[in-house]
Amino acid sequence: MTEQEKFEFKSEARQLLELMIHSVYSNKEVFLRELISNSSDALDRRRVEAITDKSLLEDGHELEIRLEADKTARILHLHDSGIGMSKDEVIKNLGTIARSGTKEFVQNLKSQEGDQTAELIGQFGVGFYSAFMVADEVTVVTRRAGESEATRWTSSGDGSYTVEAAEKEDIGTTVSLRLRDADPDNALPDFTDDFVLRSTVKKHSDFVTHPIKLRVEETKEEEGKDPEVTITWPTINSMKAIWTRPSSDVTDDEYNEFYRHISHDWAEPLDRVSFKAEGTFEYQTLLFIPENPPMDMYWRDAKYGLQLYVNRVLIQDRCEELVPSYLRFLKGVVDSPDLSLNVSREMLQQDRRLTQIRKRIVKKVLDALQYIQKSDREKYIKFWNAFGRVLKEGIVQEQDQKDAMKELLMFYSSADDEKLTSLDEYIERMKEDQDTIYYITGESRKAVERSPHLESLKAKGYEVLFLIDPVDELVSENVSEYKEKKLKSVSKGEVNLGSEEEKKEAEEKRKEAEKSHESLLKAIQEILNEDLKEVRMSSRLTASAACLVGGEDDISPQLERLLEQAGQKPPKQKRILELNPEHHLLGKMNALHIADDKQKLSAYAQIVYGQALLAEGSALPDPMQFNQLVTEVLVDAAS
Ligand code: ADP
């Protein structure tokens, strides 16, 4: 006798199970889709693992799924000759839920009622536990390829399950469902009925690339003879890979089912892209852009990639060579009859044909995104909010497609409180005398919006792009022009606006102010010498007294902070302090300078510098000292 061990389900699993059991979800048949999907994955895995270890396929059994209904006992068996599970895998896979977003899903579900619950369950694609929508007891007997022992798992979905050693002749998994009584009036058809099984498979699992066979028992009765029972196993799915069918023959529902099958996502895809190449090197692709980012999108080690098939046989589940990492959100399939079926991962990595496919995929996907951007704004914004940050990594990585990438960029800007804008749209709004695209980088809209750097641009009515995503720092480093217009940071270098004449005039005025305050500027420079490389007069300020700017090629303080956070130590950069010649404070400082009040001038200079730091969202190097200085000046002014 082997020992039976009892385990409790982990809490999320228990909650989901409870929901399944009491579900009012009318579409209960999806349980079959989910179980077949698991079997199909297990069959794929056995094939793929067998590429490196041939012995895994040597028991002579076909890779297939078999449905067997016991009408009297009301038990439905699903057999697959897939990879199977070890005892540990059974406990890990069937006792917990690894699926991302489950917690949110369960919470969401609890706060909904009736119909909405149903809809959400349908979207979630509930996996193995959906079996409990139709069964009051589920038994799994499974044997892992490469192992001789099998494991039996049983549960009535009541919070616990048992696990024990079992016998199983063949490699693979059998899931047996003790079905509840059928109640077709209340959307619970009889899942031991051949017709019900056939039509359910046809509807949800037709494209599965492994045969799904149904045990059909026929009794022939002839007079004078004993009744003769014949058993056959017809294949009930067409196995027609969806990507090989002309897209006009495939319904959206079919595409969505397939998307769910390969992505394990519960929502519908945002869009799909399919194309094929003919000629000396043939292949077909079917790609999906999801609607929501997966939880692991920003994990460094997260796996991504497309499924790679050779003539409809899966040889790699996540082939990274087929997509660049900035398109890692893509799901889909590439199928080529011209690759070798038994090619190893290492050989594939060196196959130049994969690079060729990847190039084409990049081009097609960027084209599709451009099309959405132009034709369906709402959809594009949805995409951008979900994946814009990832796509922007491509600006740095992809030199080939840089122009296309630039077109896809979206930014917030001073033109609108909420709406995003593309560079093309910015150009359309540019003022007549404006020849440059202006932007400001910073940590948030709030931080940049009121920055003194924008003052003269605001006065001119020029729009400024807000680059407020951390990766925007890299974007701005890599995009210096667009459609023959320069992109310029308003906090770097000199900013002169308007017509040539206006620019000249402003520059002359600035130079004049600089000349008449030469000695003051020098004195301030000496006071702040440790932090500043230059003190000069500004033409970009209208209201503020001062601001800090960088040299044309300096890195911005935001990038400096990012690099520091990433553990790097960028060399400390001295900044440039620009003063507003029209500002009252300048007159006051000049008076102090002429009166040779060194102490007070020093306090003023340090306060002005501190304020300029605060205005751009930088931290004060010594807030206590800053406070002290301000207090001193206030006390002095009051007395
Ligand atoms: P998902 O399929 O989304 O991962 P499920 O709850 O449906 O979630 O299944 C959990 C896990 O159990 C699967 O990821 C797989 O590892 C394992 N599993 C389920 N069914 C089978 C099967 N027929 N053969 C092998 N492993 C399976």
mmCIF file of N, CA and C in Angstrom, residues 50 63 74 98 183 208 227 259 272 280 310 312 324 361 420 444 473 475 536 564-565 603 611:
data_model
loop_
_atom_site.group_PDB
_atom_site.id
_atom_site.type_symbol
_atom_site.label_atom_id
_atom_site.label_comp_id
_atom_site.label_asym_id
_atom_site.label_seq_id
_atom_site.Cartn_x
_atom_site.Cartn_y
_atom_site.Cartn_z
ATOM 1 N N ALA A 50 12.485 16.166 -26.637
ATOM 2 C CA ALA A 50 13.020 14.993 -27.335
ATOM 3 C C ALA A 50 14.027 15.370 -28.427
ATOM 4 N N LEU A 63 1.918 11.021 -30.403
ATOM 5 C CA LEU A 63 1.621 12.216 -29.618
ATOM 6 C C LEU A 63 0.182 12.611 -29.929
ATOM 7 N N ARG A 74 -20.679 8.223 -15.723
ATOM 8 C CA ARG A 74 -20.590 9.683 -15.951
ATOM 9 C C ARG A 74 -19.185 10.215 -15.647
ATOM 10 N N ALA A 98 0.246 29.856 -10.634
ATOM 11 C CA ALA A 98 1.397 30.701 -10.951
ATOM 12 C C ALA A 98 1.009 31.825 -11.886
ATOM 13 N N ASP A 183 -27.618 19.173 -17.156
ATOM 14 C CA ASP A 183 -28.808 19.997 -17.005
ATOM 15 C C ASP A 183 -28.838 20.985 -18.166
ATOM 16 N N VAL A 208 -5.785 22.929 -32.744
ATOM 17 C CA VAL A 208 -4.723 22.241 -31.994
ATOM 18 C C VAL A 208 -3.978 21.306 -32.961
ATOM 19 N N PRO A 227 -25.124 -9.139 -30.281
ATOM 20 C CA PRO A 227 -24.778 -7.763 -30.667
ATOM 21 C C PRO A 227 -23.260 -7.592 -30.741
ATOM 22 N N TYR A 259 -5.025 32.925 -29.923
ATOM 23 C CA TYR A 259 -4.178 33.841 -29.150
ATOM 24 C C TYR A 259 -4.135 33.424 -27.681
ATOM 25 N N ARG A 272 -3.571 42.066 -34.607
ATOM 26 C CA ARG A 272 -2.751 40.965 -35.099
ATOM 27 C C ARG A 272 -2.102 41.350 -36.421
ATOM 28 N N THR A 280 12.692 31.258 -52.271
ATOM 29 C CA THR A 280 13.714 30.287 -51.881
ATOM 30 C C THR A 280 13.631 29.936 -50.399
ATOM 31 N N VAL A 310 8.283 24.030 -37.534
ATOM 32 C CA VAL A 310 8.738 23.562 -38.832
ATOM 33 C C VAL A 310 7.601 22.704 -39.369
ATOM 34 N N ARG A 312 4.399 23.004 -39.161
ATOM 35 C CA ARG A 312 3.332 22.810 -38.174
ATOM 36 C C ARG A 312 3.714 21.966 -36.975
ATOM 37 N N PRO A 324 13.372 41.337 -31.511
ATOM 38 C CA PRO A 324 14.261 42.135 -30.661
ATOM 39 C C PRO A 324 13.582 42.369 -29.309
ATOM 40 N N ILE A 361 9.922 40.834 -39.491
ATOM 41 C CA ILE A 361 8.938 40.998 -38.422
ATOM 42 C C ILE A 361 8.985 42.426 -37.870
ATOM 43 N N LEU A 420 -1.527 63.064 -25.535
ATOM 44 C CA LEU A 420 -0.167 62.814 -26.014
ATOM 45 C C LEU A 420 -0.038 63.345 -27.434
ATOM 46 N N SER A 444 8.668 64.506 -13.641
ATOM 47 C CA SER A 444 7.212 64.422 -13.739
ATOM 48 C C SER A 444 6.718 65.660 -14.463
ATOM 49 N N GLU A 473 15.347 60.032 -21.271
ATOM 50 C CA GLU A 473 16.712 60.570 -21.263
ATOM 51 C C GLU A 473 17.526 59.942 -22.386
ATOM 52 N N VAL A 475 16.205 58.439 -24.993
ATOM 53 C CA VAL A 475 15.575 58.808 -26.264
ATOM 54 C C VAL A 475 16.159 60.137 -26.742
ATOM 55 N N ARG A 536 26.214 83.524 -16.279
ATOM 56 C CA ARG A 536 26.008 84.441 -17.406
ATOM 57 C C ARG A 536 24.594 85.010 -17.413
ATOM 58 N N GLU A 564 23.460 57.310 -11.295
ATOM 59 C CA GLU A 564 23.841 57.068 -9.900
ATOM 60 C C GLU A 564 22.999 55.958 -9.297
ATOM 61 N N GLN A 565 21.690 56.000 -9.586
ATOM 62 C CA GLN A 565 20.805 54.950 -9.070
ATOM 63 C C GLN A 565 21.207 53.585 -9.605
ATOM 64 N N ALA A 603 25.425 85.227 0.630
ATOM 65 C CA ALA A 603 24.148 84.617 1.024
ATOM 66 C C ALA A 603 23.157 84.686 -0.131
ATOM 67 N N GLN A 611 17.554 78.116 -5.183
ATOM 68 C CA GLN A 611 16.221 78.215 -5.790
ATOM 69 C C GLN A 611 16.210 77.665 -7.213
#
